[in-house]
Tab-separated table of C-alpha atoms in Angstrom:
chain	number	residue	atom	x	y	z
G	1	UNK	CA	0.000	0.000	0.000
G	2	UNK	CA	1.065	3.505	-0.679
G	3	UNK	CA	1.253	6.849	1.360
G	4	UNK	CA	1.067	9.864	-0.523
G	5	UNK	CA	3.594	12.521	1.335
G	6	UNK	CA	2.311	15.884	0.321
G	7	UNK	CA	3.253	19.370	1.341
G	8	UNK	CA	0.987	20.239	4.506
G	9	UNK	CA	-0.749	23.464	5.527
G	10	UNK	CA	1.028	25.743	7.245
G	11	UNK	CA	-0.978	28.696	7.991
G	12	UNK	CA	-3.413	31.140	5.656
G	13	UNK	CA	0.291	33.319	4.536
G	14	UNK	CA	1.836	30.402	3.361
G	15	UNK	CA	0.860	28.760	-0.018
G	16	UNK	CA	3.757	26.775	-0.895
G	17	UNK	CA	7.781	26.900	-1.090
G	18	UNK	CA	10.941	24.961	-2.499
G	19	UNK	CA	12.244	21.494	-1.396
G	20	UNK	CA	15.796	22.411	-0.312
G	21	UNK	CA	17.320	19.183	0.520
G	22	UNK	CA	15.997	15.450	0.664
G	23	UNK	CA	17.261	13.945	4.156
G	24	UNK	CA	15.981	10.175	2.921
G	25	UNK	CA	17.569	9.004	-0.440
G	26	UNK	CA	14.439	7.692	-3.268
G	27	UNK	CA	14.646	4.348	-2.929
G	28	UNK	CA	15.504	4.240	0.929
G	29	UNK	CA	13.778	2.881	4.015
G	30	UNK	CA	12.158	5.318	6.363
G	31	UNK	CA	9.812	5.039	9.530
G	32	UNK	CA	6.927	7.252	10.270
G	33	UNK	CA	8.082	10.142	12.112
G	34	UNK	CA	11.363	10.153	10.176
G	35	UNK	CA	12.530	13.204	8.401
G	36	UNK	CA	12.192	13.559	4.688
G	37	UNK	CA	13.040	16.421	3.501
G	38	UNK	CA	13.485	20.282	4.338
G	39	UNK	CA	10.926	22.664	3.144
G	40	UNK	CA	12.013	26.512	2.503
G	41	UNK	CA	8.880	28.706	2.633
G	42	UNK	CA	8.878	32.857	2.408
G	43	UNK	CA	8.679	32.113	6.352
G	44	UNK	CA	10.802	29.805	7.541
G	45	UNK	CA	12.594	26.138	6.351
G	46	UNK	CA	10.721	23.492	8.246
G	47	UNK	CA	11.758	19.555	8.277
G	48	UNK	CA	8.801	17.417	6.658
G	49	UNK	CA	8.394	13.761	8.621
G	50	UNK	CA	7.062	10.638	7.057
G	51	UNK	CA	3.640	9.889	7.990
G	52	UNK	CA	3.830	6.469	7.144
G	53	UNK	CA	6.854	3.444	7.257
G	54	UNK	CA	8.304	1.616	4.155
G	55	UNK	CA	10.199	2.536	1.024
G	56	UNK	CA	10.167	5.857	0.001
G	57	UNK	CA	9.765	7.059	-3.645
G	58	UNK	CA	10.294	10.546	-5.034
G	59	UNK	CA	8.627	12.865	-6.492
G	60	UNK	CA	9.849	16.076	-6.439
G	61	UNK	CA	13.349	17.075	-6.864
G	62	UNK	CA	15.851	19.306	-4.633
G	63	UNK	CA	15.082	22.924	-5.935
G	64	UNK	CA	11.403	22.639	-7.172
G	65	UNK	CA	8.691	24.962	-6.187
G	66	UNK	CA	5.557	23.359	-4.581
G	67	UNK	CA	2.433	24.329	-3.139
G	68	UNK	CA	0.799	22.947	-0.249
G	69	UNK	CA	-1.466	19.616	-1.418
G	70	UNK	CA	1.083	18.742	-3.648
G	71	UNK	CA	2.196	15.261	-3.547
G	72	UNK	CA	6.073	15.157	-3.575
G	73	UNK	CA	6.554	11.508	-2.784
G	74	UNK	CA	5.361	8.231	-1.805
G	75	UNK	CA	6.012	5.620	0.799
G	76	UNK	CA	5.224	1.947	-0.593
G	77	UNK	CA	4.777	-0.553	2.802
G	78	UNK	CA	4.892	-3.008	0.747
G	79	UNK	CA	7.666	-2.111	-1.642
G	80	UNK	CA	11.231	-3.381	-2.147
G	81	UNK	CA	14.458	-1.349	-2.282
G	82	UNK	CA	15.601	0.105	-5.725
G	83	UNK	CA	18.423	1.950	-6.620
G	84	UNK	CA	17.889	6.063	-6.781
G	85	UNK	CA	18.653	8.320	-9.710
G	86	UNK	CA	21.557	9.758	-7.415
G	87	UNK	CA	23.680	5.994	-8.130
G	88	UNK	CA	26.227	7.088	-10.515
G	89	UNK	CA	25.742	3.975	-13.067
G	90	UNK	CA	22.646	6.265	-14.090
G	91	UNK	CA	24.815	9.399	-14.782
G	92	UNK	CA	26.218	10.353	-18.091
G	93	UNK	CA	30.054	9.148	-18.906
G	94	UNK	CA	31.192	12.638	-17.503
G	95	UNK	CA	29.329	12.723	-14.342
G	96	UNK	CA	30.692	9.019	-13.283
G	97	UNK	CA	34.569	10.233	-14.198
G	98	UNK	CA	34.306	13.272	-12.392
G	99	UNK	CA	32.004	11.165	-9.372
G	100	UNK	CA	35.707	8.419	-9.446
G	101	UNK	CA	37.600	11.555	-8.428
G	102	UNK	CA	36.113	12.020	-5.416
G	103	UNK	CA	36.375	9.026	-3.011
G	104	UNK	CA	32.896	7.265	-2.315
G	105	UNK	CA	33.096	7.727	1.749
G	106	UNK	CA	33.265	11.478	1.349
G	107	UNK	CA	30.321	11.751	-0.657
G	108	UNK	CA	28.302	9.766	1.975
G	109	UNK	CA	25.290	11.813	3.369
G	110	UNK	CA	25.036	14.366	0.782
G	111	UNK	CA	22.212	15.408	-0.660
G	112	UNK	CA	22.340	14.352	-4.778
G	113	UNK	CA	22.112	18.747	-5.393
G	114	UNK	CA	25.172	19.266	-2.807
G	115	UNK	CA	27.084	16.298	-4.347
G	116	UNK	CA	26.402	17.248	-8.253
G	117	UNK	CA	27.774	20.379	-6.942
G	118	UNK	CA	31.107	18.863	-5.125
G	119	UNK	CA	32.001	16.643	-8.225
G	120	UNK	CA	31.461	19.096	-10.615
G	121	UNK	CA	33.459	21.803	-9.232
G	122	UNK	CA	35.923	19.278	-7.378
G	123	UNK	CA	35.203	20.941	-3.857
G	124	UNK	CA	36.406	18.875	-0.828
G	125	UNK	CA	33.792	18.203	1.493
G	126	UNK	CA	35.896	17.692	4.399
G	127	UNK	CA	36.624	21.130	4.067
G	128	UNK	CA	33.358	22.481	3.972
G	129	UNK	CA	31.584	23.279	7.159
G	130	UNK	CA	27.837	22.037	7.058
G	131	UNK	CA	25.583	24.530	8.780
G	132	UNK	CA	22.717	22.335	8.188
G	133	UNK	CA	20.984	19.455	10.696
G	134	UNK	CA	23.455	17.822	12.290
G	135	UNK	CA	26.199	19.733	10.703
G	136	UNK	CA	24.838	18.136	7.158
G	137	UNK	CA	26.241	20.253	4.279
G	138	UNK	CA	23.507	22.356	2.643
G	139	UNK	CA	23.234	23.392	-0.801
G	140	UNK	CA	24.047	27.211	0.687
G	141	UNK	CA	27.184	25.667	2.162
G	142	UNK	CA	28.690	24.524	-1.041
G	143	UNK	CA	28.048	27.344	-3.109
G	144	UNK	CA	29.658	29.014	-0.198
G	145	UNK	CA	32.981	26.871	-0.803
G	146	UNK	CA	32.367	27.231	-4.318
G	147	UNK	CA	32.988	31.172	-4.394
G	148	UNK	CA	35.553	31.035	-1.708
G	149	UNK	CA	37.374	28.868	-3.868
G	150	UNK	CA	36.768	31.061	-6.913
G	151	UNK	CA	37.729	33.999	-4.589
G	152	UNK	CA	41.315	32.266	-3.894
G	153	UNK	CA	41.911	31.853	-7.530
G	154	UNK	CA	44.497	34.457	-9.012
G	155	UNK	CA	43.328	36.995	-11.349
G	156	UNK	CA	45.482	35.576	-14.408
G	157	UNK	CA	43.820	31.963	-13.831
G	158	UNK	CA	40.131	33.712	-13.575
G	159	UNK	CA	40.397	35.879	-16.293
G	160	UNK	CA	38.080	33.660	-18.223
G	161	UNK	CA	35.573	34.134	-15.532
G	162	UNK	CA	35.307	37.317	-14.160
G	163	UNK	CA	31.450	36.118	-12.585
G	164	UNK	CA	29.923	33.862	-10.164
G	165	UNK	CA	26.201	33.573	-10.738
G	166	UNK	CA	24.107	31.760	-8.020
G	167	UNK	CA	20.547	31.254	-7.983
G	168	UNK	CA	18.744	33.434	-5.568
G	169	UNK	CA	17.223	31.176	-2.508
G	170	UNK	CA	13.300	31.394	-1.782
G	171	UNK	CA	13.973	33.405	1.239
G	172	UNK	CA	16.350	36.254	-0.659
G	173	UNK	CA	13.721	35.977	-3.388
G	174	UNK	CA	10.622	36.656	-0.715
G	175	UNK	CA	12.599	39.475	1.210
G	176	UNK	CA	13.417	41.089	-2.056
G	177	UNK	CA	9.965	41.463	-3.211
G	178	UNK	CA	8.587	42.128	0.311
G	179	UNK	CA	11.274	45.099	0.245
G	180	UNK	CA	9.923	46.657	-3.324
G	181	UNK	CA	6.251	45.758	-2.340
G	182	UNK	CA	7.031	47.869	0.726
G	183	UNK	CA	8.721	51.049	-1.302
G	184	UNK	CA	6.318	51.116	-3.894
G	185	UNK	CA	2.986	50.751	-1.721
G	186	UNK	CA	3.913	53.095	0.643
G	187	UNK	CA	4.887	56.864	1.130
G	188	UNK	CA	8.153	56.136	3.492
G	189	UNK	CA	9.560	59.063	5.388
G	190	UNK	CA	12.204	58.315	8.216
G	191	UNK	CA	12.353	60.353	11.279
G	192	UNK	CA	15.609	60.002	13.601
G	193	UNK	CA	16.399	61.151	17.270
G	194	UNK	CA	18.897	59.882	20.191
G	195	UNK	CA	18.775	58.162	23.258
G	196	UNK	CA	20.714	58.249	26.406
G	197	UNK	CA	21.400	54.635	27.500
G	198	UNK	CA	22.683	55.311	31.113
G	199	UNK	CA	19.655	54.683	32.675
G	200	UNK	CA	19.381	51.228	31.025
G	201	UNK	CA	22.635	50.029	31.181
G	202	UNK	CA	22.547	51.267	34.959
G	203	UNK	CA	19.850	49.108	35.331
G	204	UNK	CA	21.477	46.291	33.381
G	205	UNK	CA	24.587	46.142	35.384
G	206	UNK	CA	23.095	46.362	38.934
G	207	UNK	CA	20.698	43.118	38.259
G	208	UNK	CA	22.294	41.408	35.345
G	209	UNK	CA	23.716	38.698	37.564
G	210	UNK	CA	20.083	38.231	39.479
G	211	UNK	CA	18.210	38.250	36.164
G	212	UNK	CA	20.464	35.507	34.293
G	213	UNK	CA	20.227	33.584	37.781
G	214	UNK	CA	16.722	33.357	38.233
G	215	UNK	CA	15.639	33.420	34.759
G	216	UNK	CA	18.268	31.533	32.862
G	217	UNK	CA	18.516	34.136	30.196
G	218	UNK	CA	20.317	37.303	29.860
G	219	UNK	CA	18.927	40.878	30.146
G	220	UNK	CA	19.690	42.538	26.714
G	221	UNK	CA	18.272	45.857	25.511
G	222	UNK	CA	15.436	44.329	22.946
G	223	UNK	CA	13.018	43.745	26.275
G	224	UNK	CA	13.266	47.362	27.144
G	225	UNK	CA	12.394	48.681	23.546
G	226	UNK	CA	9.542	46.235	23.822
G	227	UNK	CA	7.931	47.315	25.778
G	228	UNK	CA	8.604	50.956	25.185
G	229	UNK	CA	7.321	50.380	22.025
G	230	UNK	CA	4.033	48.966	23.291
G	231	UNK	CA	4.099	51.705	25.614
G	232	UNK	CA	4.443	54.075	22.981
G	233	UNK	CA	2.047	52.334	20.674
G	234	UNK	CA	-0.735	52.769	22.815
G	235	UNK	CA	-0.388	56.461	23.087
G	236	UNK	CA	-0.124	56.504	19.579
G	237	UNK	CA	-2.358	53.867	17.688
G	238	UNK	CA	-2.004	55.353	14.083
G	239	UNK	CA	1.452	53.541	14.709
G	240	UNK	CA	-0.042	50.199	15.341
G	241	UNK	CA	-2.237	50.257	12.329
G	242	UNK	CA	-2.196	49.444	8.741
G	243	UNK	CA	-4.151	50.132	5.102
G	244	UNK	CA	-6.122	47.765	4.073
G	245	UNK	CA	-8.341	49.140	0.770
G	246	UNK	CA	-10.025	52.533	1.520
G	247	UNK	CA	-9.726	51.792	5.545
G	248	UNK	CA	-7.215	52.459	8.166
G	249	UNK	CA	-7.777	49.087	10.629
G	250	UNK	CA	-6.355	49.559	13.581
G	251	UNK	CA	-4.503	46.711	15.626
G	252	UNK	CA	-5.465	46.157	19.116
G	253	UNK	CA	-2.966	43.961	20.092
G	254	UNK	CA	0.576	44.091	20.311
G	255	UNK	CA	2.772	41.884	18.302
G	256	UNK	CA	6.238	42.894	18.255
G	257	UNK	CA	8.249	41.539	15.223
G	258	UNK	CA	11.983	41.040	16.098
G	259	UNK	CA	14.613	41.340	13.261
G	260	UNK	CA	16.989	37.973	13.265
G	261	UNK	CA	20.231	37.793	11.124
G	262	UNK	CA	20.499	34.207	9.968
G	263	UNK	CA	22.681	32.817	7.159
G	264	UNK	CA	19.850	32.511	4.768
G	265	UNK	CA	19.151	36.302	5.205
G	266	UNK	CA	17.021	38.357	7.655
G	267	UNK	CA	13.351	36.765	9.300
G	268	UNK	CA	11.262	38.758	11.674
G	269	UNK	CA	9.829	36.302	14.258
G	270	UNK	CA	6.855	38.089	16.311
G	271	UNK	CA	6.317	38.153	20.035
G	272	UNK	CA	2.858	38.371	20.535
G	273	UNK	CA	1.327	40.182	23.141
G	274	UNK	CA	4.274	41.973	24.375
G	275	UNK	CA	2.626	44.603	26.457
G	276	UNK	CA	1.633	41.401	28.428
G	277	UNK	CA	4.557	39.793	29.299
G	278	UNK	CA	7.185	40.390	31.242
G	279	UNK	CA	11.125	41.224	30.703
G	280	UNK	CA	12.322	37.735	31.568
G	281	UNK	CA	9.662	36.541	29.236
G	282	UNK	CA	10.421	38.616	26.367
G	283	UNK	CA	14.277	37.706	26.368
G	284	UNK	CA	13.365	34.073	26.896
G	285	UNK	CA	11.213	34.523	23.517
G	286	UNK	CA	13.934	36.222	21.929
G	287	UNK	CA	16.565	33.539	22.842
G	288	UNK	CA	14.236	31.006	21.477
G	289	UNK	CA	13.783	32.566	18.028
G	290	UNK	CA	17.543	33.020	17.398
G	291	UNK	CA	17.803	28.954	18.781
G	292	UNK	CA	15.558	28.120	16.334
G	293	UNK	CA	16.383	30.283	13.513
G	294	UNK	CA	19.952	28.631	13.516
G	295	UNK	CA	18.182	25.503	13.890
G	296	UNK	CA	16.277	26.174	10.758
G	297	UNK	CA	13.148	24.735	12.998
G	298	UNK	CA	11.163	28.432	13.555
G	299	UNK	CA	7.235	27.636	12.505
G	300	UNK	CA	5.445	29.944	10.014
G	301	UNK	CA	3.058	30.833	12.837
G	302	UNK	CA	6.238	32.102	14.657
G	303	UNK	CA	7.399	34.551	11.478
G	304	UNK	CA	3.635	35.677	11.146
G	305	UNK	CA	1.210	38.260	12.631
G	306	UNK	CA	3.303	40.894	13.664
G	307	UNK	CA	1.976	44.517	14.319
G	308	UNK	CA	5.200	46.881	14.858
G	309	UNK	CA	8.605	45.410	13.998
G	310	UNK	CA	12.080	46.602	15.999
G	311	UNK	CA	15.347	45.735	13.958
G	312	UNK	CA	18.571	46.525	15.977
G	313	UNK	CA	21.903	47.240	13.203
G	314	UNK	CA	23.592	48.370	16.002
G	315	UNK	CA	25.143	44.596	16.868
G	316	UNK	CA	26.920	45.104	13.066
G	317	UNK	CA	28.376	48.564	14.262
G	318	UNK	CA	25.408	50.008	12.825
G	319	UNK	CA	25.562	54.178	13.569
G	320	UNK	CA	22.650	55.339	11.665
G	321	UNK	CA	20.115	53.574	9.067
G	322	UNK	CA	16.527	54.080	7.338
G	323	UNK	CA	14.838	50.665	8.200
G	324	UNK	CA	12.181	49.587	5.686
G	325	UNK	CA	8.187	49.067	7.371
G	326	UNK	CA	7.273	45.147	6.732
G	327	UNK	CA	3.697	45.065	5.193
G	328	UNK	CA	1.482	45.755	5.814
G	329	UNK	CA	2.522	47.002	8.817
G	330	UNK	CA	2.917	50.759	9.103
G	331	UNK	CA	5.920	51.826	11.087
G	332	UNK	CA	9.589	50.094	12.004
G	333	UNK	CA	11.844	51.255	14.763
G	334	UNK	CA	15.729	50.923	14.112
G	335	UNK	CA	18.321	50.548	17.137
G	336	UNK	CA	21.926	51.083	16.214
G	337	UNK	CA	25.296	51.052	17.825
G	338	UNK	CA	26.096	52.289	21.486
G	339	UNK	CA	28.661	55.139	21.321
G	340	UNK	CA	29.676	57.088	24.314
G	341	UNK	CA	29.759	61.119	23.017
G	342	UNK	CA	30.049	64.564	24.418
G	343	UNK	CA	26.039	65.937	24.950
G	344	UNK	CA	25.049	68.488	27.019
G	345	UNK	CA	23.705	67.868	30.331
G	346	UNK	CA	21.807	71.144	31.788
G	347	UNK	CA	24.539	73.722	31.665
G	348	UNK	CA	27.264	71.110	31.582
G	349	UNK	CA	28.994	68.711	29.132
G	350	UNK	CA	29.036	65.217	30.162
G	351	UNK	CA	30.266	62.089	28.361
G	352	UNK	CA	27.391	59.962	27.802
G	353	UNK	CA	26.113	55.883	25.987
G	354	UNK	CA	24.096	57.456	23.439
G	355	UNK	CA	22.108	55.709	20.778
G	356	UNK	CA	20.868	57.431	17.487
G	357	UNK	CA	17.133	56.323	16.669
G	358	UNK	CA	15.240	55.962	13.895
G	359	UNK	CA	11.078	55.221	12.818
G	360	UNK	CA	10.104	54.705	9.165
G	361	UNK	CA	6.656	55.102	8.712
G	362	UNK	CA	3.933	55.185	5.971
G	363	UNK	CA	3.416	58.771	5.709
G	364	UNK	CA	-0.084	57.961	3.693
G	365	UNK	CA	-1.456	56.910	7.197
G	366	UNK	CA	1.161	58.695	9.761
G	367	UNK	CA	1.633	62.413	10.027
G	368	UNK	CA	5.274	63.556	10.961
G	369	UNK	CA	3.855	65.270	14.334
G	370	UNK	CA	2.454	61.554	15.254
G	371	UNK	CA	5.560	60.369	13.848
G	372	UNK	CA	8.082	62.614	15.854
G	373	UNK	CA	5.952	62.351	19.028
G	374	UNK	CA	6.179	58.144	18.812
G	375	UNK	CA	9.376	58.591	18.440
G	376	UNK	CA	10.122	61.038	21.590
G	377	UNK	CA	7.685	58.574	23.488
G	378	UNK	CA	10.258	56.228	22.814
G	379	UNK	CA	13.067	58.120	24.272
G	380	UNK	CA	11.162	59.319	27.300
G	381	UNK	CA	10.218	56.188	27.844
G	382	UNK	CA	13.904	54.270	27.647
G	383	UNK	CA	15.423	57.353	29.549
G	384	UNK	CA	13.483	57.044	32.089
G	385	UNK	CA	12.619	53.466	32.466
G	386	UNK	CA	11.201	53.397	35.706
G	387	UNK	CA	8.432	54.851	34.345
G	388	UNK	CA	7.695	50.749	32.294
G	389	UNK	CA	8.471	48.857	35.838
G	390	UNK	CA	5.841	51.070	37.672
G	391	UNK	CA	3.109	50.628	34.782
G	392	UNK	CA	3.524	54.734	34.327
């Protein structure tokens, strides 16, 4: 009897995506539970198990778009071994000479993409470091190697080949598009002001030890621009809100989206709620995203929904930047880089931690004045912290 293995749902934003790497070879054993293959959506990559045990047959190749309901393999119970299309007796005269240059046990556990990329370009796999499941080489990770070791090459030997051109991944494909959606929908207009961090980092340094001690987590600077931002939010809904047609709907909860580098490019997972949570809980969140985002394992649910995104450049060395709004969400604050500076405190100059800040917002549905005044919210708010553990 066979199992059809089709691509599941995965919430109402997500319609389909591309089959980045087969963990089971065709042909090969698996047991229900067992993990097939790895699934890049516009949201995250997510591991797809077997729902049924025997010999699995596929159907879909490493690369190919598919939607959700598609059937991209089978699992026969009752079915024998065969050999897969990766054995190379099936290969062209070419592909098995350049396969007998590379010794068999190094090609073990590749993925047939990752190896026709190895052979053809005579890459060393031991030298490669896998960044996928279990340190498995991914199809990023080669074509890593690959232009590192066109990179190496001397200008006289690349003459030839003065180019490199790599296909695009689903996620770099998604954020581009989101990006120009975002320009060309919108009116942005960026609005900028700074921030002095002594009060925070005052804060930080007298209970950093307590915090990581009874919360197992570390008290960064995202949880207190969390929840000034909700803070702020509130006293400015416009900021909160988003076009949808002819209407201005306004959001009346508060799901902060949280800007994560990864390798594959940036994701915004979304804390929800996080005017009702607390610090600890917020950093705990945060640590979990970045976890799983390295771990490839963050859920579409977890990249959705978000009201008000933060994105912090500053841990690059960032100094000053015009973020870009996600839509349809209406507004993005930008952190940056910590730099102490000469500002004037009263009638004296002090050295100070100061912070430039900056909001993009859709200036079709946010004034400047609401702009400017969300933004000095902000730095009332962070200044003056006490005012977010009283509930002020």
């Amino acid at each position: 009897m066979k199992k059809n293995i089709a691509i599941p749902e995965m919430g109402e934003s997500v319609a389909g995506g591309i089959i980045a790497v087969w963990l089971k070879g065709d042909g090969e054993a698996v047991q229900e539970g067992d993990e097939l293959f790895e699934l890049e959506t516009d949201k995250a990559t997510l591991a797809i198990p077997a729902t049924a045990s025997g010999i699995l047959t596929r159907l879909a190749a490493e690369g190919d778009e598919v939607t959700v309901g598609q059937v991209v393999a089978l699992v026969d119970a009752d079915g024998s071994i065969q050999t897969g299309s990766a054995s190379p007796e099936n290969g062209t005269v070419q592909e098995r000479a350049q396969l007998a240059a590379v010794p068999d046990k190094l090609l073990e556990g590749l993925s047939p993409l990752v190896r026709r990329i190895v052979i053809e370009h005579g890459l060393d796999p031991v030298s490669i470091h896998g960044a996928g499941r279990g340190g498995r080489i991914t199809k990023e990770d080669a074509l890593t190697a690959l232009e590192s070791m066109i990179g190496k090459k001397s200008a006289p030997q690349s003459a030839a080949k003065t180019q490199t051109r790599v296909p695009m991944t689903r996620l770099r494909k998604i954020i581009a598009e989101n990006l120009v959606l975002s320009k060309q929908s919108s009116a942005h207009l960026t609005t900028f002001n700074e921030i002095d961090m002594s009060a925070v980092m005052d804060i930080r340094k007298k209970y950093r030890d307590t915090f990581e001690a009874q919360f197992a987590v570390r008290l960064g600077f995202m949880s207190f621009f969390a929840k000034t931002c909700c803070k702020a939010l509130k006293a400015f809904p416009v900021a909160n809100a988003f076009i949808d047609g002819e209407d201005i709907v306004y959001n009346n909860r508060y799901n902060i989206g949280v800007a994560v580098s990864t390798d594959r490019g940036l994701i915004v997972p979304v804390i929800r709620d996080a005017d009702r949570k607390s610090f600890a809980e917020i950093e705990q969140e945060i640590l979990s995203f970045v976890t799983k985002a390295r771990e490839k394992k963050l859920t579409p649910d977890e990249l959705s929904g978000g009201t008000f995104s933060i994105t912090n450049g500053g841990v690059f060395g960032s100094l000053l930047s015009t973020p870009i709004p996600t839509p349809p969400q209406s507004a993005i604050l930008g952190m940056h880089t910590i730099q102490k500076r000469p500002v004037a405190v009263g009638d004296e100059i002090a050295i100070r931690p100061m912070m430039y800040v900056a909001v993009s917002y859709d200036h079709r549905i946010m004034d400047g004045k609401d702009a400017v005044s969300f933004l000095v919210k902000i730095k009332q708010l962070v200044e003056d912290p006490h005012q977010l553990l009283l509930g002020l």
